[in-house]
Amino acid sequence: MKNIFPVFLLSTQMVLAQNMAQKLDAATKNLMESSGAVSSSLSFYVSDESGNPVYDYQGNKGLSTASTQKIFTAAAALEVLGKNYTYKTTSAYSGTISNGSLNGNLFIGSTGDPTLGSWRYESYKPENFKQKLMEAVKKSGIKKISGDLIIDDSYFDHQTVPGGWPWDDLGNYYGAGVWGVNWRENQFDININGTEFKSFSYPLEGISWLNDLKAGGSSDQSLIFTAPHSNVALINGTLPSKPVTVSGSVPNPPLQLGVEIKQWLKDSGIDFSGKVITNSQLEIEGKKSLEFPKQNLILTYESPTLDKIVYWFLRKSINMYGETLIKTLAREKKGNSDFKTGVAYLKEFWKGKGINPAMINFADGSGLSPQNYVSARAEVQALLYAKKQPWFEAYYEGFPTQDNGIKMKSGTMRDTKSYAGFHTSKDGKKYVFSIIINNYQGSGGTELQKILNVLK
């Protein structure tokens, strides 16, 4: 009699799992037999919280992921760098200070802080950095600067966007690149009425515009085209005949920060008539970059901790954060900050956690590149690994909670829709799942949601 209850419980669990698999299979077949799925590909995998498979429909098939790619980058960053990791932005000067006059240059450098000047964090907004920097300059006794303002953007290499990102994306806010010095998440906003520019969120330095916008659309169908270091931007497409806000990526964030600091100095009563120079610009001009002073440090400004950065990375799907993490992992672990090294390290990391490397063909850290190919099973394996780690709570908190109670990261890109996450069903059963569809004719969102509803 003692063995009857465990056997009965096991039998009940098996029946429930079979029922779930049957329901998921029916919903999946309904999707794949729909008119929009004629040429689509689907990878779908569900397990329980212990990793036991519940349902598998081409779970090993590698597909373009869109933003569910971020689950790999976020988890690796939390484990390798630690949830308390911070980025640092520093200021120092060369030369000497005599009677309040700096006979040298003022320097600003950073370790690539993606949050510098972000509006998302209390006590870390642009005005907070301005206050700290101006206080440091005054405390050092500087009242006049005879030299230049040097923005040392050399911490990362010169490639600011990963290979494989579509040209249509680069000029828009979600296509913002990664620099050694980032500012305001490398994003700007334009207030537009019809086709007429009304104002910018802040003065954008050195950019001339070509405007091919057309009014009369029902929604924002505009695109901005520009590139790193470019001084020309094109905007085209259609906008509604009413005021709207369109967001783009800053072509030169280090220069943008430098120009704003120059104005801060003036507003603070510090005499400065020199130039704003970035080390990248010096190299473009064939000149030698200027080394950040080892002495005369006047400010060290730390970012929010990594757990807070990962929260916004997952919650708002900030592509620039993902690529910053890729470069940071590459520099910290391999001593080389290029994207190729970072992406290879990310794959190496997950291979070491038992994921078949054939199922994780990464191209970037954010999922914006259509060249990412990952299987649903690999995403579930990554989530299961994260669930066992001490940093999981910080990771889990970043996953948005959907109306149906499912905690999941979603991804959307042209011809791609994906979901990956965690769910506790009404009967208390906990599931981990991933579903990726490519080339569905239509959004696919409604159809995929029908499948996820089965998990409830």
Tab-separated table of C-alpha atoms in Angstrom:
chain	number	residue	atom	x	y	z
A	1	MET	CA	0.000	0.000	0.000
A	2	LYS	CA	2.909	2.362	0.709
A	3	ASN	CA	3.849	2.537	-2.988
A	4	ILE	CA	0.338	3.155	-4.346
A	5	PHE	CA	0.210	6.941	-3.840
A	6	PRO	CA	3.550	7.778	-5.554
A	7	VAL	CA	2.589	5.561	-8.490
A	8	PHE	CA	-0.846	7.179	-8.666
A	9	LEU	CA	0.725	10.667	-8.555
A	10	LEU	CA	3.196	9.806	-11.294
A	11	SER	CA	0.423	8.366	-13.453
A	12	THR	CA	-1.682	11.496	-12.957
A	13	GLN	CA	1.230	13.738	-13.958
A	14	MET	CA	1.834	11.681	-17.084
A	15	VAL	CA	-1.828	11.958	-18.081
A	16	LEU	CA	-1.809	15.735	-17.526
A	17	ALA	CA	1.379	16.100	-19.571
A	18	GLN	CA	-0.142	14.020	-22.383
A	19	ASN	CA	-3.298	16.136	-22.346
A	20	MET	CA	-1.215	19.315	-22.488
A	21	ALA	CA	0.868	17.979	-25.372
A	22	GLN	CA	-2.276	17.003	-27.282
A	23	LYS	CA	-3.791	20.455	-26.831
A	24	LEU	CA	-0.570	22.174	-27.871
A	25	ASP	CA	-0.272	19.906	-30.881
A	26	ALA	CA	-3.838	20.720	-31.975
A	27	ALA	CA	-3.224	24.470	-31.613
A	28	THR	CA	0.099	24.221	-33.453
A	29	LYS	CA	-1.389	22.286	-36.345
A	30	ASN	CA	-4.203	24.806	-36.559
A	31	LEU	CA	-1.600	27.546	-36.914
A	32	MET	CA	0.514	25.734	-39.488
A	33	GLU	CA	-2.509	24.827	-41.600
A	34	SER	CA	-3.737	28.424	-41.723
A	35	SER	CA	-3.544	30.422	-44.949
A	36	GLY	CA	-0.764	32.681	-43.615
A	37	ALA	CA	1.561	29.752	-42.872
A	38	VAL	CA	2.017	28.495	-46.433
A	39	SER	CA	5.740	29.284	-46.450
A	40	SER	CA	6.392	29.830	-42.740
A	41	SER	CA	8.740	27.991	-40.385
A	42	LEU	CA	8.006	27.315	-36.720
A	43	SER	CA	10.175	26.212	-33.814
A	44	PHE	CA	8.253	25.520	-30.581
A	45	TYR	CA	9.429	23.867	-27.379
A	46	VAL	CA	7.873	23.551	-23.920
A	47	SER	CA	9.253	21.914	-20.797
A	48	ASP	CA	8.273	21.819	-17.160
A	49	GLU	CA	10.422	23.683	-14.625
A	50	SER	CA	12.606	20.586	-14.127
A	51	GLY	CA	13.452	20.464	-17.811
A	52	ASN	CA	11.241	17.526	-18.700
A	53	PRO	CA	9.915	18.004	-22.248
A	54	VAL	CA	6.197	18.680	-22.555
A	55	TYR	CA	5.890	19.529	-26.237
A	56	ASP	CA	8.290	19.738	-29.164
A	57	TYR	CA	7.492	20.974	-32.668
A	58	GLN	CA	10.755	21.318	-34.597
A	59	GLY	CA	12.327	22.520	-31.352
A	60	ASN	CA	15.853	22.072	-32.740
A	61	LYS	CA	15.170	24.174	-35.844
A	62	GLY	CA	17.197	27.398	-35.948
A	63	LEU	CA	15.202	30.499	-36.876
A	64	SER	CA	15.691	34.253	-36.800
A	65	THR	CA	14.790	35.273	-33.252
A	66	ALA	CA	14.252	39.050	-33.099
A	67	SER	CA	14.431	40.282	-29.489
A	68	THR	CA	14.191	36.951	-27.684
A	69	GLN	CA	17.914	36.828	-28.529
A	70	LYS	CA	18.298	39.187	-25.544
A	71	ILE	CA	17.646	36.383	-23.049
A	72	PHE	CA	21.063	34.889	-23.879
A	73	THR	CA	22.973	38.169	-23.607
A	74	ALA	CA	21.318	39.264	-20.364
A	75	ALA	CA	21.931	35.963	-18.583
A	76	ALA	CA	25.584	35.744	-19.660
A	77	ALA	CA	26.216	39.345	-18.559
A	78	LEU	CA	24.697	38.771	-15.113
A	79	GLU	CA	26.760	35.643	-14.559
A	80	VAL	CA	30.069	36.838	-15.996
A	81	LEU	CA	30.077	40.492	-14.936
A	82	GLY	CA	27.934	40.171	-11.803
A	83	LYS	CA	24.707	41.969	-10.965
A	84	ASN	CA	26.618	44.725	-9.124
A	85	TYR	CA	28.899	45.537	-12.070
A	86	THR	CA	29.011	49.241	-12.955
A	87	TYR	CA	30.352	51.300	-15.846
A	88	LYS	CA	32.474	54.358	-15.109
A	89	THR	CA	32.736	57.774	-16.709
A	90	THR	CA	35.700	59.883	-15.641
A	91	SER	CA	37.094	63.375	-16.054
A	92	ALA	CA	40.683	64.548	-15.704
A	93	TYR	CA	42.902	67.328	-17.010
A	94	SER	CA	46.316	67.641	-18.584
A	95	GLY	CA	48.712	70.478	-17.839
A	96	THR	CA	48.534	72.601	-14.710
A	97	ILE	CA	46.144	74.922	-12.922
A	98	SER	CA	47.486	78.371	-12.050
A	99	ASN	CA	45.334	81.123	-10.505
A	100	GLY	CA	42.202	79.310	-11.578
A	101	SER	CA	43.378	78.886	-15.195
A	102	LEU	CA	43.833	75.396	-16.605
A	103	ASN	CA	46.802	75.507	-18.938
A	104	GLY	CA	45.883	72.284	-20.662
A	105	ASN	CA	42.939	70.194	-21.822
A	106	LEU	CA	39.881	68.913	-19.980
A	107	PHE	CA	39.165	65.214	-20.689
A	108	ILE	CA	36.020	63.108	-20.473
A	109	GLY	CA	36.306	59.325	-20.853
A	110	SER	CA	34.074	56.317	-20.244
A	111	THR	CA	34.066	52.529	-20.162
A	112	GLY	CA	31.083	52.577	-22.519
A	113	ASP	CA	28.326	53.326	-19.978
A	114	PRO	CA	25.092	52.806	-21.973
A	115	THR	CA	23.059	54.637	-19.306
A	116	LEU	CA	25.025	57.904	-19.256
A	117	GLY	CA	22.404	60.648	-19.542
A	118	SER	CA	19.518	58.159	-19.743
A	119	TRP	CA	16.095	59.355	-18.627
A	120	ARG	CA	15.118	55.941	-17.217
A	121	TYR	CA	16.943	56.018	-13.883
A	122	GLU	CA	16.353	58.289	-10.925
A	123	SER	CA	19.526	60.177	-9.937
A	124	TYR	CA	21.197	59.316	-13.274
A	125	LYS	CA	19.478	61.720	-15.649
A	126	PRO	CA	21.416	64.209	-17.837
A	127	GLU	CA	21.063	66.968	-15.234
A	128	ASN	CA	22.555	64.677	-12.561
A	129	PHE	CA	25.701	64.076	-14.602
A	130	LYS	CA	25.903	67.782	-15.422
A	131	GLN	CA	25.718	68.701	-11.749
A	132	LYS	CA	28.393	66.186	-10.725
A	133	LEU	CA	30.763	67.235	-13.512
A	134	MET	CA	30.409	70.971	-12.934
A	135	GLU	CA	30.869	70.517	-9.192
A	136	ALA	CA	34.058	68.534	-9.854
A	137	VAL	CA	35.432	71.181	-12.235
A	138	LYS	CA	34.789	73.967	-9.726
A	139	LYS	CA	36.158	71.947	-6.814
A	140	SER	CA	39.407	71.457	-8.730
A	141	GLY	CA	39.773	75.242	-8.856
A	142	ILE	CA	39.249	75.596	-12.609
A	143	LYS	CA	37.706	78.914	-13.634
A	144	LYS	CA	39.196	79.147	-17.102
A	145	ILE	CA	40.323	76.518	-19.638
A	146	SER	CA	42.968	77.556	-22.122
A	147	GLY	CA	43.009	74.248	-24.004
A	148	ASP	CA	40.361	72.030	-25.571
A	149	LEU	CA	37.653	69.651	-24.367
A	150	ILE	CA	38.724	66.125	-25.327
A	151	ILE	CA	36.138	63.342	-25.433
A	152	ASP	CA	38.100	60.110	-25.215
A	153	ASP	CA	35.843	57.592	-26.969
A	154	SER	CA	38.593	54.994	-27.444
A	155	TYR	CA	37.526	52.398	-24.846
A	156	PHE	CA	35.763	50.312	-27.493
A	157	ASP	CA	36.880	49.735	-31.071
A	158	HIS	CA	35.594	51.916	-33.913
A	159	GLN	CA	32.796	49.626	-35.151
A	160	THR	CA	29.644	50.960	-33.506
A	161	VAL	CA	26.998	48.652	-35.035
A	162	PRO	CA	27.202	44.888	-35.639
A	163	GLY	CA	27.537	43.529	-39.133
A	164	GLY	CA	24.214	42.362	-40.511
A	165	TRP	CA	22.037	45.170	-39.209
A	166	PRO	CA	19.704	46.383	-41.990
A	167	TRP	CA	20.354	49.841	-43.423
A	168	ASP	CA	16.666	50.663	-42.812
A	169	ASP	CA	17.308	50.380	-39.060
A	170	LEU	CA	20.556	52.277	-38.449
A	171	GLY	CA	19.146	55.804	-38.358
A	172	ASN	CA	16.232	54.963	-36.083
A	173	TYR	CA	16.360	54.932	-32.281
A	174	TYR	CA	16.268	51.123	-32.083
A	175	GLY	CA	19.307	51.014	-34.396
A	176	ALA	CA	21.501	53.232	-32.205
A	177	GLY	CA	25.117	52.104	-32.146
A	178	VAL	CA	27.572	51.612	-29.284
A	179	TRP	CA	30.447	54.009	-28.611
A	180	GLY	CA	33.198	54.282	-26.039
A	181	VAL	CA	31.258	57.312	-24.805
A	182	ASN	CA	27.466	57.026	-25.075
A	183	TRP	CA	25.019	59.822	-24.259
A	184	ARG	CA	21.210	59.871	-23.759
A	185	GLU	CA	21.095	56.264	-25.014
A	186	ASN	CA	22.312	57.702	-28.334
A	187	GLN	CA	18.738	58.708	-29.129
A	188	PHE	CA	17.031	61.956	-30.130
A	189	ASP	CA	13.397	62.882	-30.753
A	190	ILE	CA	11.911	65.151	-33.412
A	191	ASN	CA	8.504	66.751	-32.999
A	192	ILE	CA	6.938	66.847	-36.468
A	193	ASN	CA	3.613	68.283	-37.624
A	194	GLY	CA	2.689	66.799	-40.980
A	195	THR	CA	6.046	67.045	-42.723
A	196	GLU	CA	7.426	70.084	-40.886
A	197	PHE	CA	10.072	69.780	-38.167
A	198	LYS	CA	8.906	71.730	-35.113
A	199	SER	CA	11.571	70.965	-32.508
A	200	PHE	CA	14.208	68.502	-31.313
A	201	SER	CA	14.431	66.994	-27.833
A	202	TYR	CA	17.839	68.717	-27.632
A	203	PRO	CA	19.988	70.565	-30.173
A	204	LEU	CA	21.530	67.962	-32.463
A	205	GLU	CA	25.090	68.837	-33.372
A	206	GLY	CA	26.321	69.137	-36.962
A	207	ILE	CA	23.479	67.362	-38.814
A	208	SER	CA	21.918	68.544	-42.081
A	209	TRP	CA	18.573	67.059	-43.081
A	210	LEU	CA	16.979	65.836	-46.286
A	211	ASN	CA	13.221	65.627	-45.791
A	212	ASP	CA	11.182	63.380	-48.094
A	213	LEU	CA	8.266	62.929	-45.692
A	214	LYS	CA	4.710	62.793	-46.965
A	215	ALA	CA	1.695	63.597	-44.816
A	216	GLY	CA	-1.620	61.810	-44.729
A	217	GLY	CA	-0.747	58.376	-43.420
A	218	SER	CA	-2.821	56.683	-40.728
A	219	SER	CA	0.209	55.906	-38.559
A	220	ASP	CA	3.937	56.610	-38.266
A	221	GLN	CA	5.526	54.916	-41.277
A	222	SER	CA	8.649	57.075	-41.343
A	223	LEU	CA	12.271	55.968	-41.489
A	224	ILE	CA	15.455	57.884	-40.695
A	225	PHE	CA	18.605	57.060	-42.651
A	226	THR	CA	21.993	58.048	-41.284
A	227	ALA	CA	25.218	56.350	-40.237
A	228	PRO	CA	27.963	56.661	-37.610
A	229	HIS	CA	30.015	59.861	-38.033
A	230	SER	CA	27.637	61.077	-40.751
A	231	ASN	CA	26.656	64.747	-40.914
A	232	VAL	CA	23.650	64.148	-43.193
A	233	ALA	CA	20.368	62.481	-42.292
A	234	LEU	CA	17.437	61.556	-44.546
A	235	ILE	CA	13.896	61.035	-43.333
A	236	ASN	CA	11.192	59.623	-45.596
A	237	GLY	CA	7.939	57.681	-45.492
A	238	THR	CA	4.537	58.923	-44.321
A	239	LEU	CA	3.191	60.477	-41.118
A	240	PRO	CA	-0.312	61.371	-39.967
A	241	SER	CA	-1.432	64.966	-40.550
A	242	LYS	CA	-1.071	65.778	-36.853
A	243	PRO	CA	1.810	66.360	-34.404
A	244	VAL	CA	3.880	63.206	-33.812
A	245	THR	CA	7.247	62.383	-32.283
A	246	VAL	CA	9.806	60.427	-34.307
A	247	SER	CA	12.958	59.066	-32.654
A	248	GLY	CA	16.344	58.573	-34.291
A	249	SER	CA	19.896	57.479	-33.475
A	250	VAL	CA	22.621	60.070	-32.894
A	251	PRO	CA	25.383	59.764	-35.542
A	252	ASN	CA	28.134	60.907	-33.138
A	253	PRO	CA	27.217	60.656	-29.425
A	254	PRO	CA	30.701	61.536	-28.069
A	255	LEU	CA	30.682	64.788	-30.042
A	256	GLN	CA	27.104	65.478	-28.934
A	257	LEU	CA	28.083	65.126	-25.274
A	258	GLY	CA	31.124	67.355	-25.790
A	259	VAL	CA	29.055	70.131	-27.326
A	260	GLU	CA	26.624	69.999	-24.421
A	261	ILE	CA	29.461	70.074	-21.864
A	262	LYS	CA	30.868	73.146	-23.609
A	263	GLN	CA	27.532	74.883	-23.011
A	264	TRP	CA	27.478	73.687	-19.383
A	265	LEU	CA	30.888	75.274	-18.815
A	266	LYS	CA	29.641	78.549	-20.232
A	267	ASP	CA	26.453	78.415	-18.131
A	268	SER	CA	28.543	77.747	-15.018
A	269	GLY	CA	30.690	80.813	-15.609
A	270	ILE	CA	33.812	78.896	-16.640
A	271	ASP	CA	35.708	80.621	-19.435
A	272	PHE	CA	36.220	78.182	-22.308
A	273	SER	CA	36.826	79.161	-25.914
A	274	GLY	CA	38.559	76.022	-27.103
A	275	LYS	CA	37.369	73.236	-29.393
A	276	VAL	CA	35.419	70.076	-28.725
A	277	ILE	CA	37.494	67.171	-30.031
A	278	THR	CA	36.864	63.405	-29.985
A	279	ASN	CA	39.690	60.925	-30.316
A	280	SER	CA	37.835	59.271	-33.184
A	281	GLN	CA	37.778	62.553	-35.060
A	282	LEU	CA	41.504	63.026	-34.540
A	283	GLU	CA	42.105	59.594	-36.095
A	284	ILE	CA	39.763	60.389	-38.990
A	285	GLU	CA	41.878	63.484	-39.642
A	286	GLY	CA	45.061	61.398	-39.604
A	287	LYS	CA	46.196	62.731	-36.245
A	288	LYS	CA	47.295	60.904	-33.136
A	289	SER	CA	44.651	60.393	-30.464
A	290	LEU	CA	45.245	62.052	-27.106
A	291	GLU	CA	45.870	59.787	-24.118
A	292	PHE	CA	43.601	60.206	-21.127
A	293	PRO	CA	45.698	61.636	-18.251
A	294	LYS	CA	46.787	59.134	-15.615
A	295	GLN	CA	46.946	61.914	-13.041
A	296	ASN	CA	44.680	64.851	-12.167
A	297	LEU	CA	41.468	62.829	-11.990
A	298	ILE	CA	38.620	65.071	-10.848
A	299	LEU	CA	35.531	62.848	-11.294
A	300	THR	CA	34.523	59.185	-11.323
A	301	TYR	CA	30.841	58.776	-12.148
A	302	GLU	CA	29.380	55.267	-11.835
A	303	SER	CA	26.387	53.871	-13.702
A	304	PRO	CA	23.456	52.074	-12.125
A	305	THR	CA	24.303	48.459	-11.281
A	306	LEU	CA	24.007	45.801	-13.971
A	307	ASP	CA	20.837	44.266	-12.529
A	308	LYS	CA	19.049	47.589	-13.121
A	309	ILE	CA	20.512	47.847	-16.627
A	310	VAL	CA	19.363	44.304	-17.461
A	311	TYR	CA	15.880	45.138	-16.156
A	312	TRP	CA	15.437	47.885	-18.768
A	313	PHE	CA	17.299	45.891	-21.414
A	314	LEU	CA	14.666	43.153	-21.196
A	315	ARG	CA	11.643	45.247	-20.223
A	316	LYS	CA	11.994	47.851	-23.007
A	317	SER	CA	14.119	45.784	-25.394
A	318	ILE	CA	16.903	48.372	-25.787
A	319	ASN	CA	19.141	47.081	-28.570
A	320	MET	CA	21.990	49.454	-27.723
A	321	TYR	CA	22.238	47.922	-24.242
A	322	GLY	CA	22.631	44.458	-25.732
A	323	GLU	CA	25.458	45.472	-28.035
A	324	THR	CA	27.180	47.328	-25.193
A	325	LEU	CA	27.049	44.143	-23.124
A	326	ILE	CA	28.526	42.179	-26.038
A	327	LYS	CA	31.457	44.606	-26.289
A	328	THR	CA	31.883	44.648	-22.515
A	329	LEU	CA	32.016	40.846	-22.310
A	330	ALA	CA	34.539	40.804	-25.146
A	331	ARG	CA	36.783	43.380	-23.505
A	332	GLU	CA	36.509	41.986	-19.978
A	333	LYS	CA	37.028	38.317	-20.916
A	334	LYS	CA	39.028	38.462	-24.143
A	335	GLY	CA	40.750	41.853	-24.027
A	336	ASN	CA	39.267	42.808	-27.398
A	337	SER	CA	36.050	44.804	-27.692
A	338	ASP	CA	35.002	44.024	-31.269
A	339	PHE	CA	31.596	42.500	-32.004
A	340	LYS	CA	33.040	39.353	-33.574
A	341	THR	CA	34.931	38.539	-30.375
A	342	GLY	CA	31.922	39.304	-28.168
A	343	VAL	CA	29.500	37.205	-30.190
A	344	ALA	CA	31.966	34.298	-30.273
A	345	TYR	CA	32.338	34.550	-26.489
A	346	LEU	CA	28.554	34.511	-26.024
A	347	LYS	CA	28.313	31.327	-28.060
A	348	GLU	CA	31.233	29.825	-26.136
A	349	PHE	CA	29.504	30.677	-22.857
A	350	TRP	CA	26.270	28.878	-23.760
A	351	LYS	CA	28.069	25.931	-25.304
A	352	GLY	CA	29.720	25.540	-21.906
A	353	LYS	CA	26.262	25.350	-20.323
A	354	GLY	CA	25.332	22.362	-22.446
A	355	ILE	CA	23.535	23.973	-25.400
A	356	ASN	CA	24.320	22.431	-28.775
A	357	PRO	CA	26.359	25.104	-30.615
A	358	ALA	CA	24.562	24.221	-33.857
A	359	MET	CA	21.378	25.645	-32.304
A	360	ILE	CA	22.841	29.060	-31.329
A	361	ASN	CA	24.167	30.860	-34.380
A	362	PHE	CA	24.446	34.376	-32.896
A	363	ALA	CA	25.097	37.492	-34.982
A	364	ASP	CA	24.651	40.173	-32.294
A	365	GLY	CA	23.545	40.687	-28.693
A	366	SER	CA	20.113	42.193	-29.259
A	367	GLY	CA	18.395	40.220	-32.018
A	368	LEU	CA	18.123	43.107	-34.477
A	369	SER	CA	20.187	41.269	-37.080
A	370	PRO	CA	18.150	38.876	-39.273
A	371	GLN	CA	21.303	36.735	-39.325
A	372	ASN	CA	20.667	35.426	-35.790
A	373	TYR	CA	19.493	31.806	-35.934
A	374	VAL	CA	18.479	30.124	-32.680
A	375	SER	CA	16.211	27.190	-31.896
A	376	ALA	CA	13.285	27.248	-29.466
A	377	ARG	CA	14.843	24.376	-27.525
A	378	ALA	CA	18.057	26.378	-27.029
A	379	GLU	CA	16.047	29.304	-25.655
A	380	VAL	CA	14.270	27.018	-23.188
A	381	GLN	CA	17.602	25.520	-22.121
A	382	ALA	CA	18.975	29.013	-21.466
A	383	LEU	CA	15.927	29.948	-19.392
A	384	LEU	CA	16.150	26.714	-17.396
A	385	TYR	CA	19.824	27.383	-16.680
A	386	ALA	CA	19.068	30.948	-15.560
A	387	LYS	CA	16.314	29.694	-13.259
A	388	LYS	CA	18.879	27.827	-11.126
A	389	GLN	CA	21.269	30.762	-10.688
A	390	PRO	CA	21.558	33.180	-7.722
A	391	TRP	CA	21.025	36.145	-10.040
A	392	PHE	CA	17.768	34.752	-11.462
A	393	GLU	CA	15.498	37.144	-9.548
A	394	ALA	CA	17.127	40.165	-11.230
A	395	TYR	CA	16.818	38.418	-14.594
A	396	TYR	CA	13.213	37.327	-14.120
A	397	GLU	CA	12.114	40.787	-13.000
A	398	GLY	CA	12.991	42.193	-16.425
A	399	PHE	CA	10.589	39.897	-18.301
A	400	PRO	CA	7.367	41.780	-19.080
A	401	THR	CA	4.157	40.314	-17.658
A	402	GLN	CA	1.491	39.863	-20.333
A	403	ASP	CA	-2.279	40.282	-19.942
A	404	ASN	CA	-2.676	36.516	-19.715
A	405	GLY	CA	-0.273	36.328	-16.770
A	406	ILE	CA	2.597	34.847	-18.768
A	407	LYS	CA	6.020	36.289	-17.928
A	408	MET	CA	7.830	36.455	-21.233
A	409	LYS	CA	10.143	38.315	-23.575
A	410	SER	CA	8.736	38.921	-27.012
A	411	GLY	CA	10.421	39.672	-30.300
A	412	THR	CA	9.068	41.304	-33.438
A	413	MET	CA	10.826	41.978	-36.698
A	414	ARG	CA	9.790	41.895	-40.314
A	415	ASP	CA	8.641	38.316	-41.018
A	416	THR	CA	9.597	37.238	-37.484
A	417	LYS	CA	7.652	36.823	-34.246
A	418	SER	CA	8.936	35.133	-31.090
A	419	TYR	CA	8.044	34.560	-27.438
A	420	ALA	CA	10.135	33.028	-24.663
A	421	GLY	CA	9.483	32.874	-20.957
A	422	PHE	CA	7.833	31.352	-17.942
A	423	HIS	CA	4.270	30.559	-16.951
A	424	THR	CA	2.409	28.990	-14.034
A	425	SER	CA	-0.853	27.439	-15.193
A	426	LYS	CA	-4.117	27.538	-13.269
A	427	ASP	CA	-3.378	24.128	-11.788
A	428	GLY	CA	-0.025	25.357	-10.438
A	429	LYS	CA	2.115	23.610	-13.041
A	430	LYS	CA	5.166	25.673	-14.061
A	431	TYR	CA	6.271	25.773	-17.681
A	432	VAL	CA	9.219	27.197	-19.601
A	433	PHE	CA	8.632	27.791	-23.295
A	434	SER	CA	9.872	29.315	-26.527
A	435	ILE	CA	8.056	29.778	-29.806
A	436	ILE	CA	9.567	31.335	-32.928
A	437	ILE	CA	7.916	31.790	-36.312
A	438	ASN	CA	9.479	33.151	-39.497
A	439	ASN	CA	7.880	34.246	-42.765
A	440	TYR	CA	4.271	34.063	-41.578
A	441	GLN	CA	2.065	36.127	-43.893
A	442	GLY	CA	0.607	38.568	-41.400
A	443	SER	CA	1.715	39.529	-37.907
A	444	GLY	CA	1.347	36.031	-36.499
A	445	GLY	CA	0.852	37.521	-33.057
A	446	THR	CA	-2.808	36.558	-32.700
A	447	GLU	CA	-2.175	33.037	-33.918
A	448	LEU	CA	0.766	32.487	-31.566
A	449	GLN	CA	-1.223	33.871	-28.664
A	450	LYS	CA	-3.821	31.130	-29.200
A	451	ILE	CA	-1.091	28.573	-28.680
A	452	LEU	CA	0.194	30.262	-25.519
A	453	ASN	CA	-3.329	30.375	-24.121
A	454	VAL	CA	-3.221	26.589	-23.974
A	455	LEU	CA	-0.524	26.888	-21.275
A	456	LYS	CA	-3.028	28.625	-19.022
